């Protein structure tokens, strides 16, 4: 008979392994993630949801066949995440205006907890238990990490995959490394930028070269499809702004400070490239092909957290310096954390737009999206959208295998608007540039030709305007 495992003979051994560095970072991530999860106004019970999350909501609710058809046309880069969320909504669903935001965002809370645990494991491997505790907890508390812990998108899960792939690299578990990093790349393909960062520590290992090759080969089908979709997918992006470069400079300085005092070369070879290479490479490429958004490389913050934890946990030099810095950042970080849990922390609020439409719409009203991509504001609120006539719509998102549907030609749009006695128009804020597409110009010309603007209601990131035939606003 086989002898029982050591932990069954001595249960206290298993208890001892649940040390603070293992438990506190993911627990911190969960508590911060659950705090104000719906992002209600003023911390209220209501919630908010911005346009990217609205996309997750409406796409993940499509039938599997329709979802597969969509990914062949657009958004393949998020395909695995949409499939995951399709499964989540199959198990737990609800109206996003009434508690359903928890199902949308809890996977990101779990992803952040896994990422914090992975950061702690990397720091433990490189610098010991104290560094692990500080690094994992610091990662969970970083405001950008908190932001994407509460967002119905893939970035927190990608960060978890990269953090654990980094740990598996240190353990030289190459098969598991390839599987986990490839999973992160299929959740968002820019996770592949972790490979050149890992090369600084592992390029001489034959096993890593094979694993890296496997990741690249496994990512190739997604890369081919998404490259075909890139012009439509990322056409809204511009080249990195001066603010982006300043933020990157701040990151470089924040990495250089603890790295200069780190005597362990392995620590520097792992953490510094992970923190600096993914954003730096993506920003450089974006000078030619604008692809940079900071959330695409959120996982780079793991490198910064590992360095900070190792320096603070080393107890060398000026011991008080890390704690002085943490104290100085406590107040602004706390204020930032509170603000992140308000609707104003995102570009717009699709649920607020839908509520404003419900208040102003009458039976038989037409709805006009200006520009058409703002249809996203109502697609996740079918109760508000379904009561209106979408007069410019030619084919629905599902029928057209697109995110926002397709619209009629300009002349048909103009005629449909002119035939509608009352129109609810959903507009960008006044400081946004006008879309010069002919169909958008036709919408504006029709409203100017035959309608009075009866009212306009500013909503966060949007405006809801009511138009009626000339002289019929009363």
CSV table of C-alpha atoms in Angstrom, one decimal:
chain,number,residue,atom,x,y,z
A,1,UNK,CA,0.0,0.0,0.0
A,2,UNK,CA,1.2,3.5,-0.9
A,3,UNK,CA,2.0,5.7,2.1
A,4,UNK,CA,-0.2,8.8,2.3
A,5,UNK,CA,1.1,12.1,1.0
A,6,UNK,CA,3.2,14.1,3.5
A,7,UNK,CA,0.5,16.7,3.9
A,8,UNK,CA,-2.1,14.1,5.0
A,9,UNK,CA,0.3,12.8,7.6
A,10,UNK,CA,1.1,16.4,8.8
A,11,UNK,CA,-1.8,18.7,7.8
A,12,UNK,CA,0.1,21.6,9.5
A,13,UNK,CA,2.6,21.4,6.6
A,14,UNK,CA,-0.1,22.4,4.2
A,15,UNK,CA,-1.2,25.2,6.4
A,16,UNK,CA,2.4,26.5,6.7
A,17,UNK,CA,2.6,26.8,2.9
A,18,UNK,CA,-0.3,29.3,2.8
A,19,UNK,CA,2.0,32.1,3.7
A,20,UNK,CA,1.1,35.8,3.5
A,21,UNK,CA,3.0,36.3,0.2
A,22,UNK,CA,0.7,33.6,-1.4
A,23,UNK,CA,-2.6,34.8,0.0
A,24,UNK,CA,-2.4,38.6,0.4
A,25,UNK,CA,-1.8,39.7,-3.2
A,26,UNK,CA,-4.7,37.9,-4.7
A,27,UNK,CA,-6.9,38.7,-1.8
A,28,UNK,CA,-6.0,42.4,-2.2
A,29,UNK,CA,-6.8,42.2,-5.9
A,30,UNK,CA,-10.2,40.6,-5.2
A,31,UNK,CA,-11.2,43.2,-2.5
A,32,UNK,CA,-10.1,46.1,-4.7
A,33,UNK,CA,-11.9,44.5,-7.7
A,34,UNK,CA,-15.2,44.0,-5.9
A,35,UNK,CA,-15.1,47.5,-4.4
A,36,UNK,CA,-17.5,49.6,-6.5
A,37,UNK,CA,-17.6,47.0,-9.2
A,38,UNK,CA,-20.7,48.4,-11.0
A,39,UNK,CA,-19.0,51.9,-11.2
A,40,UNK,CA,-22.2,53.7,-10.2
A,41,UNK,CA,-22.5,57.4,-10.1
A,42,UNK,CA,-21.3,58.7,-6.7
A,43,UNK,CA,-20.8,55.1,-5.5
A,44,UNK,CA,-24.5,54.4,-5.9
A,45,UNK,CA,-26.1,51.1,-6.6
A,46,UNK,CA,-26.7,51.9,-10.3
A,47,UNK,CA,-23.9,51.1,-12.7
A,48,UNK,CA,-22.2,52.4,-15.8
A,49,UNK,CA,-20.7,50.7,-18.9
A,50,UNK,CA,-18.6,52.2,-21.6
A,51,UNK,CA,-18.7,51.5,-25.3
A,52,UNK,CA,-16.0,48.8,-25.4
A,53,UNK,CA,-17.8,46.8,-22.6
A,54,UNK,CA,-21.0,47.3,-24.5
A,55,UNK,CA,-19.3,45.6,-27.4
A,56,UNK,CA,-18.3,42.7,-25.2
A,57,UNK,CA,-21.9,42.5,-24.0
A,58,UNK,CA,-23.7,42.4,-27.3
A,59,UNK,CA,-21.1,40.3,-29.2
A,60,UNK,CA,-20.8,37.6,-26.4
A,61,UNK,CA,-24.6,37.3,-26.4
A,62,UNK,CA,-24.7,36.3,-30.1
A,63,UNK,CA,-25.3,32.6,-30.9
A,64,UNK,CA,-22.0,30.7,-31.4
A,65,UNK,CA,-22.6,30.5,-35.2
A,66,UNK,CA,-23.2,34.2,-35.4
A,67,UNK,CA,-20.1,34.9,-33.2
A,68,UNK,CA,-17.9,32.7,-35.4
A,69,UNK,CA,-19.2,34.6,-38.6
A,70,UNK,CA,-18.4,37.9,-37.0
A,71,UNK,CA,-14.9,37.0,-36.1
A,72,UNK,CA,-14.2,36.1,-39.7
A,73,UNK,CA,-14.9,39.7,-40.5
A,74,UNK,CA,-13.8,41.8,-37.5
A,75,UNK,CA,-12.5,41.6,-34.0
A,76,UNK,CA,-10.8,38.3,-34.3
A,77,UNK,CA,-8.1,39.6,-31.9
A,78,UNK,CA,-10.8,39.4,-29.1
A,79,UNK,CA,-12.3,36.1,-30.3
A,80,UNK,CA,-11.2,33.8,-27.5
A,81,UNK,CA,-12.3,36.3,-24.9
A,82,UNK,CA,-15.8,36.7,-26.5
A,83,UNK,CA,-16.1,32.9,-26.5
A,84,UNK,CA,-15.2,32.8,-22.8
A,85,UNK,CA,-17.7,35.5,-22.0
A,86,UNK,CA,-20.3,33.7,-24.1
A,87,UNK,CA,-19.9,30.8,-21.7
A,88,UNK,CA,-20.0,33.1,-18.7
A,89,UNK,CA,-23.3,34.6,-19.8
A,90,UNK,CA,-24.6,31.1,-20.5
A,91,UNK,CA,-24.1,30.3,-16.8
A,92,UNK,CA,-25.0,33.7,-15.3
A,93,UNK,CA,-26.7,36.5,-17.1
A,94,UNK,CA,-28.8,39.6,-16.4
A,95,UNK,CA,-29.7,43.1,-17.6
A,96,UNK,CA,-26.6,45.3,-17.4
A,97,UNK,CA,-28.7,48.1,-15.9
A,98,UNK,CA,-29.8,45.7,-13.1
A,99,UNK,CA,-26.9,43.7,-11.7
A,100,UNK,CA,-25.7,42.0,-14.9
A,101,UNK,CA,-22.5,44.0,-14.7
A,102,UNK,CA,-21.2,41.5,-12.1
A,103,UNK,CA,-21.2,38.7,-14.7
A,104,UNK,CA,-19.5,41.0,-17.2
A,105,UNK,CA,-16.6,42.1,-14.9
A,106,UNK,CA,-16.0,39.2,-12.5
A,107,UNK,CA,-13.7,37.4,-14.9
A,108,UNK,CA,-11.5,40.4,-14.9
A,109,UNK,CA,-11.5,40.5,-11.1
A,110,UNK,CA,-10.4,36.8,-11.1
A,111,UNK,CA,-7.8,37.6,-13.8
A,112,UNK,CA,-6.3,40.4,-11.7
A,113,UNK,CA,-6.1,38.1,-8.7
A,114,UNK,CA,-4.3,35.5,-10.8
A,115,UNK,CA,-2.0,38.1,-12.1
A,116,UNK,CA,-1.2,39.4,-8.6
A,117,UNK,CA,-0.5,35.9,-7.5
A,118,UNK,CA,1.8,35.4,-10.5
A,119,UNK,CA,3.7,38.6,-9.9
A,120,UNK,CA,4.2,37.4,-6.3
A,121,UNK,CA,5.4,34.0,-7.5
A,122,UNK,CA,7.9,35.6,-9.9
A,123,UNK,CA,9.2,37.9,-7.1
A,124,UNK,CA,9.5,35.0,-4.7
A,125,UNK,CA,11.5,33.1,-7.2
A,126,UNK,CA,13.9,36.0,-7.7
A,127,UNK,CA,14.1,37.8,-4.4
A,128,UNK,CA,12.3,35.9,-1.6
A,129,UNK,CA,9.1,36.0,0.5
A,130,UNK,CA,9.2,39.6,1.6
A,131,UNK,CA,9.7,40.8,-2.0
A,132,UNK,CA,6.9,38.5,-3.1
A,133,UNK,CA,4.5,39.9,-0.6
A,134,UNK,CA,5.3,43.5,-1.5
A,135,UNK,CA,5.4,43.0,-5.3
A,136,UNK,CA,2.2,41.1,-5.6
A,137,UNK,CA,0.3,43.5,-3.3
A,138,UNK,CA,1.8,46.6,-5.1
A,139,UNK,CA,0.7,45.2,-8.4
A,140,UNK,CA,-2.9,44.7,-7.3
A,141,UNK,CA,-3.0,48.2,-5.9
A,142,UNK,CA,-1.6,50.0,-9.0
A,143,UNK,CA,-4.5,52.2,-10.3
A,144,UNK,CA,-4.2,51.1,-14.0
A,145,UNK,CA,-4.5,47.5,-12.7
A,146,UNK,CA,-7.5,48.4,-10.6
A,147,UNK,CA,-9.1,50.0,-13.6
A,148,UNK,CA,-8.9,46.9,-15.8
A,149,UNK,CA,-9.8,44.6,-13.0
A,150,UNK,CA,-13.3,46.2,-13.3
A,151,UNK,CA,-13.6,46.2,-17.1
A,152,UNK,CA,-15.4,43.7,-19.2
A,153,UNK,CA,-12.4,43.2,-21.6
A,154,UNK,CA,-9.6,40.8,-21.8
A,155,UNK,CA,-6.6,42.8,-20.5
A,156,UNK,CA,-6.6,41.5,-16.9
A,157,UNK,CA,-6.7,37.9,-18.1
A,158,UNK,CA,-3.8,38.6,-20.5
A,159,UNK,CA,-1.8,40.1,-17.7
A,160,UNK,CA,-2.4,36.9,-15.7
A,161,UNK,CA,-1.2,34.7,-18.5
A,162,UNK,CA,2.0,36.8,-19.0
A,163,UNK,CA,2.8,36.8,-15.2
A,164,UNK,CA,2.5,33.1,-14.9
A,165,UNK,CA,4.3,32.5,-18.2
A,166,UNK,CA,7.2,34.5,-16.7
A,167,UNK,CA,7.1,32.3,-13.6
A,168,UNK,CA,7.1,29.1,-15.7
A,169,UNK,CA,10.1,30.5,-17.6
A,170,UNK,CA,12.0,30.8,-14.4
A,171,UNK,CA,11.1,27.3,-13.5
A,172,UNK,CA,12.1,26.1,-17.0
A,173,UNK,CA,8.7,24.4,-17.5
A,174,UNK,CA,8.8,25.0,-21.3
A,175,UNK,CA,5.7,23.1,-22.3
A,176,UNK,CA,3.5,24.8,-19.7
A,177,UNK,CA,5.2,28.1,-20.6
A,178,UNK,CA,4.3,27.8,-24.2
A,179,UNK,CA,0.7,26.8,-23.5
A,180,UNK,CA,0.1,29.7,-21.0
A,181,UNK,CA,1.7,32.4,-23.1
A,182,UNK,CA,-0.1,31.2,-26.2
A,183,UNK,CA,-3.3,31.4,-24.3
A,184,UNK,CA,-2.5,35.0,-23.4
A,185,UNK,CA,-1.7,35.7,-27.1
A,186,UNK,CA,-5.0,34.3,-28.2
A,187,UNK,CA,-6.8,36.5,-25.6
A,188,UNK,CA,-4.9,39.5,-27.1
A,189,UNK,CA,-2.1,39.0,-29.6
A,190,UNK,CA,0.1,41.8,-28.3
A,191,UNK,CA,0.9,39.5,-25.4
A,192,UNK,CA,3.5,38.2,-27.9
A,193,UNK,CA,5.6,41.2,-27.0
A,194,UNK,CA,6.4,39.4,-23.8
A,195,UNK,CA,8.6,37.0,-25.9
A,196,UNK,CA,11.4,39.6,-26.6
A,197,UNK,CA,11.2,40.6,-23.0
A,198,UNK,CA,11.7,37.0,-21.8
A,199,UNK,CA,14.5,36.5,-24.3
A,200,UNK,CA,16.9,38.6,-22.1
A,201,UNK,CA,16.7,36.0,-19.4
A,202,UNK,CA,16.0,32.8,-21.3
A,203,UNK,CA,17.4,33.1,-24.9
A,204,UNK,CA,20.3,30.8,-24.1
A,205,UNK,CA,18.0,28.0,-23.0
A,206,UNK,CA,17.3,25.6,-25.8
A,207,UNK,CA,13.9,24.8,-24.3
A,208,UNK,CA,12.9,28.4,-24.4
A,209,UNK,CA,13.7,28.7,-28.1
A,210,UNK,CA,11.5,25.7,-28.9
A,211,UNK,CA,8.7,27.1,-26.7
A,212,UNK,CA,9.0,30.6,-28.3
A,213,UNK,CA,8.8,29.0,-31.7
A,214,UNK,CA,5.7,27.0,-30.7
A,215,UNK,CA,4.0,30.3,-29.4
A,216,UNK,CA,4.7,32.1,-32.7
A,217,UNK,CA,3.5,29.1,-34.7
A,218,UNK,CA,0.3,28.8,-32.6
A,219,UNK,CA,-0.3,32.5,-32.9
A,220,UNK,CA,0.2,32.6,-36.7
A,221,UNK,CA,-3.5,31.8,-37.7
A,222,UNK,CA,-4.8,34.6,-35.5
A,223,UNK,CA,-2.1,37.0,-36.7
A,224,UNK,CA,-3.0,36.4,-40.4
A,225,UNK,CA,-6.7,36.9,-39.8
A,226,UNK,CA,-6.3,40.0,-37.6
A,227,UNK,CA,-3.8,41.6,-40.0
A,228,UNK,CA,-6.4,41.4,-42.7
A,229,UNK,CA,-8.8,43.2,-40.3
A,230,UNK,CA,-6.3,45.7,-38.9
A,231,UNK,CA,-7.2,48.7,-41.0
A,232,UNK,CA,-10.8,48.6,-40.0
A,233,UNK,CA,-10.1,47.4,-36.5
A,234,UNK,CA,-7.4,50.0,-35.5
A,235,UNK,CA,-8.3,52.8,-37.9
A,236,UNK,CA,-9.4,55.0,-35.0
A,237,UNK,CA,-5.8,55.1,-33.6
A,238,UNK,CA,-3.3,57.8,-34.1
A,239,UNK,CA,0.4,57.8,-33.5
A,240,UNK,CA,1.6,58.0,-29.9
A,241,UNK,CA,1.0,61.5,-28.5
A,242,UNK,CA,3.5,63.5,-26.5
A,243,UNK,CA,1.6,62.5,-23.4
A,244,UNK,CA,2.2,58.8,-24.2
A,245,UNK,CA,5.9,59.5,-24.5
A,246,UNK,CA,6.0,61.4,-21.3
A,247,UNK,CA,4.1,58.5,-19.5
A,248,UNK,CA,6.7,56.1,-21.0
A,249,UNK,CA,9.5,58.3,-19.7
A,250,UNK,CA,7.9,58.2,-16.2
A,251,UNK,CA,7.8,54.4,-16.5
A,252,UNK,CA,11.5,54.3,-17.4
A,253,UNK,CA,12.4,56.5,-14.4
A,254,UNK,CA,10.2,54.4,-12.1
A,255,UNK,CA,12.0,51.2,-13.4
A,256,UNK,CA,15.5,52.7,-13.3
A,257,UNK,CA,15.3,53.7,-9.6
A,258,UNK,CA,14.8,50.3,-8.1
A,259,UNK,CA,16.8,48.6,-10.9
A,260,UNK,CA,19.9,50.6,-10.1
A,261,UNK,CA,19.9,49.3,-6.5
A,262,UNK,CA,19.3,45.7,-7.5
A,263,UNK,CA,22.4,43.6,-7.2
A,264,UNK,CA,20.8,40.4,-8.6
A,265,UNK,CA,21.4,40.3,-12.4
A,266,UNK,CA,18.7,37.7,-12.9
A,267,UNK,CA,16.2,40.1,-11.3
A,268,UNK,CA,17.2,42.9,-13.6
A,269,UNK,CA,17.2,40.6,-16.7
A,270,UNK,CA,13.7,39.5,-16.0
A,271,UNK,CA,11.9,42.5,-14.6
A,272,UNK,CA,13.4,45.4,-16.6
A,273,UNK,CA,12.7,44.1,-20.1
A,274,UNK,CA,9.2,43.0,-19.1
A,275,UNK,CA,8.5,46.5,-17.8
A,276,UNK,CA,10.0,48.5,-20.7
A,277,UNK,CA,10.1,46.4,-23.9
A,278,UNK,CA,6.4,45.7,-24.6
A,279,UNK,CA,5.3,49.3,-24.4
A,280,UNK,CA,8.5,50.7,-25.9
A,281,UNK,CA,8.3,48.3,-28.9
A,282,UNK,CA,4.6,48.9,-29.5
A,283,UNK,CA,5.1,52.7,-29.4
A,284,UNK,CA,8.0,52.5,-31.8
A,285,UNK,CA,6.0,50.4,-34.3
A,286,UNK,CA,3.1,52.8,-33.9
A,287,UNK,CA,5.2,55.6,-35.4
A,288,UNK,CA,4.6,53.7,-38.7
A,289,UNK,CA,1.5,51.6,-38.0
A,290,UNK,CA,-0.6,53.2,-35.2
A,291,UNK,CA,-1.4,50.3,-32.9
A,292,UNK,CA,-0.5,51.7,-29.4
A,293,UNK,CA,-2.9,51.8,-26.6
A,294,UNK,CA,-1.6,51.5,-23.0
A,295,UNK,CA,-4.1,48.8,-22.0
A,296,UNK,CA,-2.8,46.5,-24.7
A,297,UNK,CA,0.5,46.1,-22.7
A,298,UNK,CA,-1.0,46.4,-19.2
A,299,UNK,CA,1.0,43.3,-18.3
A,300,UNK,CA,4.3,45.3,-18.4
A,301,UNK,CA,3.4,46.7,-15.0
A,302,UNK,CA,4.3,43.3,-13.6
A,303,UNK,CA,7.9,44.0,-14.2
A,304,UNK,CA,7.7,47.3,-12.3
A,305,UNK,CA,6.0,45.6,-9.4
A,306,UNK,CA,8.6,42.9,-9.2
A,307,UNK,CA,11.4,45.4,-9.1
A,308,UNK,CA,9.7,47.6,-6.5
A,309,UNK,CA,9.0,44.6,-4.3
A,310,UNK,CA,12.6,43.3,-4.6
A,311,UNK,CA,14.0,46.7,-3.7
A,312,UNK,CA,11.6,47.3,-0.8
A,313,UNK,CA,12.1,43.8,0.5
A,314,UNK,CA,15.9,43.8,0.3
A,315,UNK,CA,16.4,45.9,3.3
A,316,UNK,CA,19.6,47.4,1.9
A,317,UNK,CA,20.6,51.0,1.6
A,318,UNK,CA,18.1,53.6,2.7
A,319,UNK,CA,15.4,51.4,4.2
A,320,UNK,CA,13.1,54.3,4.6
A,321,UNK,CA,13.1,55.4,1.0
A,322,UNK,CA,10.6,52.9,-0.4
A,323,UNK,CA,8.2,53.5,2.5
A,324,UNK,CA,8.6,57.3,2.1
A,325,UNK,CA,7.8,57.0,-1.6
A,326,UNK,CA,4.8,54.7,-0.8
A,327,UNK,CA,3.5,57.3,1.8
A,328,UNK,CA,3.9,60.1,-0.7
A,329,UNK,CA,1.9,58.2,-3.3
A,330,UNK,CA,-0.8,57.0,-0.9
A,331,UNK,CA,-3.1,60.1,-1.0
A,332,UNK,CA,-3.0,60.6,-4.8
A,333,UNK,CA,-3.3,56.9,-5.5
A,334,UNK,CA,-6.3,56.7,-3.1
A,335,UNK,CA,-8.0,59.6,-4.9
A,336,UNK,CA,-7.3,58.0,-8.2
A,337,UNK,CA,-8.7,54.7,-7.0
A,338,UNK,CA,-12.0,56.4,-5.9
A,339,UNK,CA,-12.3,58.2,-9.2
A,340,UNK,CA,-11.8,54.9,-11.2
A,341,UNK,CA,-15.0,53.7,-9.7
A,342,UNK,CA,-17.1,56.5,-11.2
A,343,UNK,CA,-18.6,56.7,-14.7
A,344,UNK,CA,-16.3,59.6,-15.5
A,345,UNK,CA,-13.3,57.3,-15.4
A,346,UNK,CA,-14.3,56.0,-18.9
A,347,UNK,CA,-14.9,57.8,-22.2
A,348,UNK,CA,-18.7,57.4,-22.1
A,349,UNK,CA,-21.6,55.6,-20.5
A,350,UNK,CA,-23.8,53.5,-22.7
A,351,UNK,CA,-26.2,52.8,-19.8
A,352,UNK,CA,-26.7,56.5,-19.1
A,353,UNK,CA,-27.4,57.1,-22.8
A,354,UNK,CA,-30.0,54.3,-22.8
A,355,UNK,CA,-31.6,55.8,-19.7
A,356,UNK,CA,-31.8,59.2,-21.3
A,357,UNK,CA,-33.3,57.7,-24.5
A,358,UNK,CA,-36.0,55.9,-22.4
A,359,UNK,CA,-37.0,59.2,-20.7
A,360,UNK,CA,-37.4,61.1,-24.0
A,361,UNK,CA,-38.6,58.6,-26.5
A,362,UNK,CA,-42.2,58.3,-27.6
A,363,UNK,CA,-43.9,55.4,-29.5
A,364,UNK,CA,-43.0,55.6,-33.2
A,365,UNK,CA,-40.0,57.8,-32.7
A,366,UNK,CA,-37.1,57.3,-35.1
A,367,UNK,CA,-33.5,57.0,-33.8
A,368,UNK,CA,-30.4,58.2,-35.6
A,369,UNK,CA,-26.9,57.4,-34.6
A,370,UNK,CA,-24.4,60.2,-35.5
A,371,UNK,CA,-22.0,58.6,-36.3
A,372,UNK,CA,-23.3,55.1,-37.0
A,373,UNK,CA,-20.7,53.4,-34.8
A,374,UNK,CA,-22.5,55.0,-31.8
A,375,UNK,CA,-25.2,52.4,-32.3
A,376,UNK,CA,-23.1,50.6,-29.7
A,377,UNK,CA,-24.6,52.8,-27.0
A,378,UNK,CA,-28.0,51.1,-27.4
A,379,UNK,CA,-27.1,47.6,-28.6
A,380,UNK,CA,-26.5,46.4,-25.0
A,381,UNK,CA,-29.9,47.9,-23.9
A,382,UNK,CA,-32.4,46.2,-26.2
A,383,UNK,CA,-35.3,47.5,-24.1
A,384,UNK,CA,-34.5,51.0,-25.1
A,385,UNK,CA,-33.4,50.3,-28.6
A,386,UNK,CA,-36.2,47.9,-29.5
A,387,UNK,CA,-38.9,50.6,-28.9
A,388,UNK,CA,-37.4,52.9,-31.7
A,389,UNK,CA,-37.3,52.8,-35.5
A,390,UNK,CA,-33.7,52.7,-36.6
A,391,UNK,CA,-34.4,54.5,-39.9
A,392,UNK,CA,-30.8,54.5,-41.2
A,393,UNK,CA,-30.2,50.8,-40.6
A,394,UNK,CA,-29.9,48.5,-43.6
A,395,UNK,CA,-28.9,45.3,-42.0
A,396,UNK,CA,-28.6,44.5,-38.3
A,397,UNK,CA,-25.2,43.7,-36.7
A,398,UNK,CA,-26.1,40.0,-36.7
A,399,UNK,CA,-27.3,40.0,-40.3
A,400,UNK,CA,-24.3,41.9,-41.6
A,401,UNK,CA,-21.7,40.0,-39.4
A,402,UNK,CA,-20.4,43.3,-38.1
A,403,UNK,CA,-20.2,45.0,-34.8
A,404,UNK,CA,-22.6,47.9,-35.5
A,405,UNK,CA,-24.7,46.9,-38.5
A,406,UNK,CA,-24.7,48.5,-42.0
A,407,UNK,CA,-26.6,51.6,-43.0
A,408,UNK,CA,-28.5,52.6,-46.1
A,409,UNK,CA,-27.0,54.7,-48.9
A,410,UNK,CA,-26.9,58.5,-48.3
A,411,UNK,CA,-30.0,59.3,-50.4
A,412,UNK,CA,-32.0,56.6,-48.7
A,413,UNK,CA,-30.9,57.8,-45.3
A,414,UNK,CA,-31.9,61.4,-46.1
A,415,UNK,CA,-35.3,60.2,-47.3
A,416,UNK,CA,-35.9,58.1,-44.3
A,417,UNK,CA,-35.0,60.9,-41.9
A,418,UNK,CA,-37.2,63.4,-43.7
A,419,UNK,CA,-40.2,61.0,-43.5
A,420,UNK,CA,-39.9,60.8,-39.7
A,421,UNK,CA,-41.9,63.4,-37.7
A,422,UNK,CA,-39.7,63.0,-34.6
A,423,UNK,CA,-36.2,61.8,-34.3
A,424,UNK,CA,-34.0,60.9,-31.3
A,425,UNK,CA,-30.4,61.6,-32.4
A,426,UNK,CA,-27.5,60.2,-30.5
A,427,UNK,CA,-24.5,62.5,-30.9
A,428,UNK,CA,-20.8,62.8,-29.9
A,429,UNK,CA,-19.9,65.7,-27.6
A,430,UNK,CA,-19.6,69.0,-29.4
A,431,UNK,CA,-15.8,69.1,-29.1
A,432,UNK,CA,-15.5,65.9,-31.3
A,433,UNK,CA,-14.8,66.3,-35.0
A,434,UNK,CA,-17.6,65.6,-37.4
A,435,UNK,CA,-17.6,62.4,-39.4
A,436,UNK,CA,-17.3,63.3,-43.1
A,437,UNK,CA,-18.7,60.1,-44.5
A,438,UNK,CA,-21.4,60.9,-47.1
A,439,UNK,CA,-24.1,59.1,-45.1
A,440,UNK,CA,-23.3,61.1,-41.9
A,441,UNK,CA,-23.4,64.3,-43.9
A,442,UNK,CA,-26.8,63.2,-45.3
A,443,UNK,CA,-28.1,62.8,-41.7
A,444,UNK,CA,-27.0,66.3,-40.7
A,445,UNK,CA,-28.4,67.9,-43.9
A,446,UNK,CA,-31.8,66.3,-43.4
A,447,UNK,CA,-32.1,67.5,-39.8
A,448,UNK,CA,-31.0,71.0,-40.8
A,449,UNK,CA,-33.4,71.1,-43.7
A,450,UNK,CA,-36.7,70.2,-42.1
A,451,UNK,CA,-36.3,69.9,-38.3
A,452,UNK,CA,-36.1,71.9,-35.2
A,453,UNK,CA,-34.0,70.8,-32.3
A,454,UNK,CA,-36.4,70.6,-29.4
A,455,UNK,CA,-33.9,69.6,-26.7
A,456,UNK,CA,-30.4,68.4,-26.2
A,457,UNK,CA,-29.3,66.5,-23.1
A,458,UNK,CA,-25.6,66.1,-22.4
A,459,UNK,CA,-24.8,62.6,-21.1
A,460,UNK,CA,-21.3,61.6,-20.1
A,461,UNK,CA,-19.4,61.2,-23.4
A,462,UNK,CA,-22.5,61.8,-25.5
A,463,UNK,CA,-25.5,64.0,-26.3
A,464,UNK,CA,-29.2,62.9,-26.7
A,465,UNK,CA,-31.0,65.4,-28.9
A,466,UNK,CA,-34.7,65.4,-29.8
A,467,UNK,CA,-35.7,66.8,-33.3
A,468,UNK,CA,-39.2,67.3,-34.7
A,469,UNK,CA,-40.5,68.6,-38.0
A,470,UNK,CA,-40.3,72.4,-38.2
A,471,UNK,CA,-42.7,74.0,-35.8
A,472,UNK,CA,-43.8,70.8,-34.1
A,473,UNK,CA,-41.6,70.8,-31.0
A,474,UNK,CA,-44.5,71.5,-28.7
